[in-house]
Amino acid sequence: DDYVFMVLADSGMGKTTFMINLYDTYRRRLAKKYKIRLFPFNAGVDEEIEKISEEERKETILLLDGLDEDPQAIEQPNERVAALFKKVSHFQTVVITCRTQFFAREEDIPSALPFSSMSTNRAPRRIVTRYISPLQQDEIKVFLRKKFGRFSLRYRNCLQFIEEYKELVARPMILSYIDFLV
């Protein structure tokens, strides 16, 4: 089956890192049955997608990072999402990242491609939504132990800090700068 995956998370949760790691892992380690392309949403993303031939699209995994940063999506979200899904409907698999807050309500998150975006010889494609969740306390402690060592003074100072700012350090981006925060 081919799908469109929507990966949603708050800012600083690792959406871009996830996409880069997915791209790199596929290109370097997995059997390369398909081509893979990674594009950030910016003013030129449509042109980059259009450069890919129809034949190549069937054999390409398309990774699109940061829908919430797309100028067209910011101005007209529903129209942009519909146009985007029409544009990517012939790719093997599509993964799109976006901040959770981009969609005002859970019901606004697309769950299936509109029929007008699909060719007549394809089965309907599902949109699978996945969330990157904040780090749990035990995951944060494992990270800190690996970074500083279990018996170091820095580790103990960080433990005190995370007790006070639990929600803040649950974001991987913030946690990576904990040295500076403590």
Tab-separated table of C-alpha atoms in Angstrom:
chain	number	residue	atom	x	y	z
A	1	ASP	CA	0.000	0.000	0.000
A	2	ASP	CA	1.084	3.550	-0.561
A	3	TYR	CA	0.253	6.235	1.913
A	4	VAL	CA	0.588	9.854	2.798
A	5	PHE	CA	1.945	10.169	6.322
A	6	MET	CA	1.353	13.352	8.320
A	7	VAL	CA	3.906	13.644	11.126
A	8	LEU	CA	2.742	16.218	13.653
A	9	ALA	CA	4.561	17.663	16.658
A	10	ASP	CA	5.100	20.910	18.518
A	11	SER	CA	8.087	23.110	17.764
A	12	GLY	CA	11.419	21.759	18.909
A	13	MET	CA	10.223	18.156	18.981
A	14	GLY	CA	12.465	16.862	16.181
A	15	LYS	CA	10.359	16.854	13.009
A	16	THR	CA	13.192	18.056	10.776
A	17	THR	CA	15.683	15.754	12.500
A	18	PHE	CA	13.272	12.868	11.952
A	19	MET	CA	13.057	13.671	8.226
A	20	ILE	CA	16.833	13.995	7.814
A	21	ASN	CA	17.385	10.714	9.657
A	22	LEU	CA	14.692	8.969	7.594
A	23	TYR	CA	16.267	10.251	4.367
A	24	ASP	CA	19.793	9.346	5.447
A	25	THR	CA	18.830	5.901	6.748
A	26	TYR	CA	17.001	5.012	3.566
A	27	ARG	CA	19.790	6.283	1.301
A	28	ARG	CA	22.615	4.589	3.204
A	29	ARG	CA	21.318	1.507	4.938
A	30	LEU	CA	18.160	0.077	3.426
A	31	ALA	CA	17.658	-1.770	0.183
A	32	LYS	CA	16.899	1.011	-2.233
A	33	LYS	CA	13.774	-0.196	-3.990
A	34	TYR	CA	12.641	3.423	-4.458
A	35	LYS	CA	14.278	6.791	-4.908
A	36	ILE	CA	13.866	9.239	-2.054
A	37	ARG	CA	13.683	13.043	-2.156
A	38	LEU	CA	13.597	15.515	0.737
A	39	PHE	CA	12.374	19.094	0.352
A	40	PRO	CA	11.669	21.768	2.954
A	41	PHE	CA	8.534	23.795	2.375
A	42	ASN	CA	9.627	27.104	0.937
A	43	ALA	CA	8.821	29.304	-2.009
A	44	GLY	CA	10.347	26.808	-4.493
A	45	VAL	CA	8.961	23.477	-3.299
A	46	ASP	CA	6.286	23.266	-6.010
A	47	GLU	CA	8.849	23.770	-8.753
A	48	GLU	CA	11.086	21.066	-7.264
A	49	ILE	CA	8.174	18.608	-7.166
A	50	GLU	CA	7.204	19.461	-10.746
A	51	LYS	CA	10.754	18.702	-11.949
A	52	ILE	CA	10.201	15.039	-11.066
A	53	SER	CA	8.815	13.154	-14.086
A	54	GLU	CA	5.540	11.222	-13.881
A	55	GLU	CA	7.401	7.947	-14.343
A	56	GLU	CA	9.909	8.759	-11.593
A	57	ARG	CA	7.114	9.757	-9.178
A	58	LYS	CA	5.803	6.183	-9.066
A	59	GLU	CA	9.209	5.052	-7.811
A	60	THR	CA	9.888	7.938	-5.397
A	61	ILE	CA	9.337	8.428	-1.686
A	62	LEU	CA	8.722	12.149	-1.162
A	63	LEU	CA	9.590	13.807	2.156
A	64	LEU	CA	8.181	17.331	2.665
A	65	ASP	CA	9.259	19.131	5.822
A	66	GLY	CA	7.420	21.991	7.524
A	67	LEU	CA	3.963	22.434	5.984
A	68	ASP	CA	3.258	25.059	8.649
A	69	GLU	CA	6.129	27.159	7.224
A	70	ASP	CA	4.802	27.115	3.666
A	71	PRO	CA	3.791	30.675	2.640
A	72	GLN	CA	0.758	29.433	0.679
A	73	ALA	CA	-0.405	27.189	3.519
A	74	ILE	CA	-0.178	30.049	5.986
A	75	GLU	CA	-2.372	32.269	3.792
A	76	GLN	CA	-4.911	29.677	2.616
A	77	PRO	CA	-4.452	26.415	4.524
A	78	ASN	CA	-7.364	24.369	3.162
A	79	GLU	CA	-6.755	25.339	-0.451
A	80	ARG	CA	-3.020	24.721	-0.150
A	81	VAL	CA	-3.446	21.297	1.434
A	82	ALA	CA	-5.930	20.262	-1.295
A	83	ALA	CA	-3.612	21.505	-4.069
A	84	LEU	CA	-0.616	19.862	-2.435
A	85	PHE	CA	-2.335	16.491	-2.162
A	86	LYS	CA	-3.294	16.680	-5.816
A	87	LYS	CA	0.327	17.429	-6.708
A	88	VAL	CA	1.770	14.504	-4.693
A	89	SER	CA	-0.880	11.884	-5.471
A	90	HIS	CA	1.306	9.902	-7.887
A	91	PHE	CA	4.318	9.443	-5.616
A	92	GLN	CA	4.979	6.044	-4.093
A	93	THR	CA	4.851	7.308	-0.515
A	94	VAL	CA	4.699	10.835	0.892
A	95	VAL	CA	5.714	11.996	4.376
A	96	ILE	CA	4.765	15.543	5.427
A	97	THR	CA	5.765	17.164	8.712
A	98	CYS	CA	3.837	19.968	10.339
A	99	ARG	CA	3.411	21.630	13.709
A	100	THR	CA	0.413	20.299	15.562
A	101	GLN	CA	-0.946	23.831	16.073
A	102	PHE	CA	-1.257	24.385	12.299
A	103	PHE	CA	-4.590	22.553	12.409
A	104	ALA	CA	-7.021	24.389	14.681
A	105	ARG	CA	-8.977	21.238	15.524
A	106	GLU	CA	-8.377	17.494	15.270
A	107	GLU	CA	-11.117	17.342	12.619
A	108	ASP	CA	-9.094	19.716	10.407
A	109	ILE	CA	-6.291	17.178	9.987
A	110	PRO	CA	-6.833	15.492	6.592
A	111	SER	CA	-7.647	11.782	6.828
A	112	ALA	CA	-8.006	10.825	3.150
A	113	LEU	CA	-6.978	12.295	-0.148
A	114	PRO	CA	-9.819	13.983	-2.019
A	115	PHE	CA	-11.029	11.846	-4.936
A	116	SER	CA	-10.367	14.679	-7.388
A	117	SER	CA	-6.661	14.429	-6.571
A	118	MET	CA	-6.323	10.774	-7.521
A	119	SER	CA	-6.046	9.199	-10.935
A	120	THR	CA	-8.871	6.824	-11.854
A	121	ASN	CA	-6.646	3.734	-11.894
A	122	ARG	CA	-5.489	4.039	-8.275
A	123	ALA	CA	-7.171	2.924	-5.123
A	124	PRO	CA	-7.908	5.699	-2.623
A	125	ARG	CA	-4.859	6.624	-0.572
A	126	ARG	CA	-5.100	6.927	3.155
A	127	ILE	CA	-3.518	9.659	5.179
A	128	VAL	CA	-1.928	8.208	8.283
A	129	THR	CA	-1.303	10.694	11.091
A	130	ARG	CA	1.518	10.115	13.550
A	131	TYR	CA	2.640	12.306	16.449
A	132	ILE	CA	6.084	12.875	17.891
A	133	SER	CA	5.456	12.961	21.621
A	134	PRO	CA	7.393	14.864	24.283
A	135	LEU	CA	10.142	12.939	26.031
A	136	GLN	CA	9.175	11.126	29.205
A	137	GLN	CA	11.140	11.617	32.446
A	138	ASP	CA	12.901	8.252	32.140
A	139	GLU	CA	13.962	9.052	28.557
A	140	ILE	CA	15.355	12.405	29.689
A	141	LYS	CA	17.335	10.718	32.467
A	142	VAL	CA	18.789	8.162	30.033
A	143	PHE	CA	19.859	11.009	27.746
A	144	LEU	CA	21.515	12.861	30.637
A	145	ARG	CA	23.303	9.725	31.903
A	146	LYS	CA	24.743	9.119	28.432
A	147	LYS	CA	25.770	12.738	28.054
A	148	PHE	CA	27.312	13.361	31.483
A	149	GLY	CA	27.754	10.021	33.242
A	150	ARG	CA	25.627	8.785	36.133
A	151	PHE	CA	27.888	10.033	38.942
A	152	SER	CA	28.901	13.439	37.602
A	153	LEU	CA	28.032	16.734	39.261
A	154	ARG	CA	26.589	17.975	35.955
A	155	TYR	CA	24.195	15.018	35.858
A	156	ARG	CA	22.934	15.797	39.384
A	157	ASN	CA	22.570	19.507	38.541
A	158	CYS	CA	20.599	18.609	35.424
A	159	LEU	CA	18.308	16.307	37.432
A	160	GLN	CA	17.466	19.221	39.721
A	161	PHE	CA	16.846	21.453	36.712
A	162	ILE	CA	14.514	19.002	34.981
A	163	GLU	CA	12.462	18.600	38.147
A	164	GLU	CA	11.779	22.332	38.086
A	165	TYR	CA	11.233	22.654	34.303
A	166	LYS	CA	9.690	19.304	33.312
A	167	GLU	CA	7.647	20.563	30.387
A	168	LEU	CA	10.452	22.660	28.955
A	169	VAL	CA	13.055	19.904	28.796
A	170	ALA	CA	10.617	17.378	27.310
A	171	ARG	CA	11.487	18.908	23.923
A	172	PRO	CA	14.591	17.313	22.404
A	173	MET	CA	15.829	20.612	20.968
A	174	ILE	CA	15.741	22.300	24.384
A	175	LEU	CA	17.253	19.261	26.087
A	176	SER	CA	20.210	19.326	23.710
A	177	TYR	CA	21.084	22.774	25.168
A	178	ILE	CA	20.689	21.790	28.802
A	179	ASP	CA	24.391	22.533	29.485
A	180	PHE	CA	23.723	26.192	28.789
A	181	LEU	CA	20.447	26.273	30.694
A	182	VAL	CA	21.882	24.767	33.875
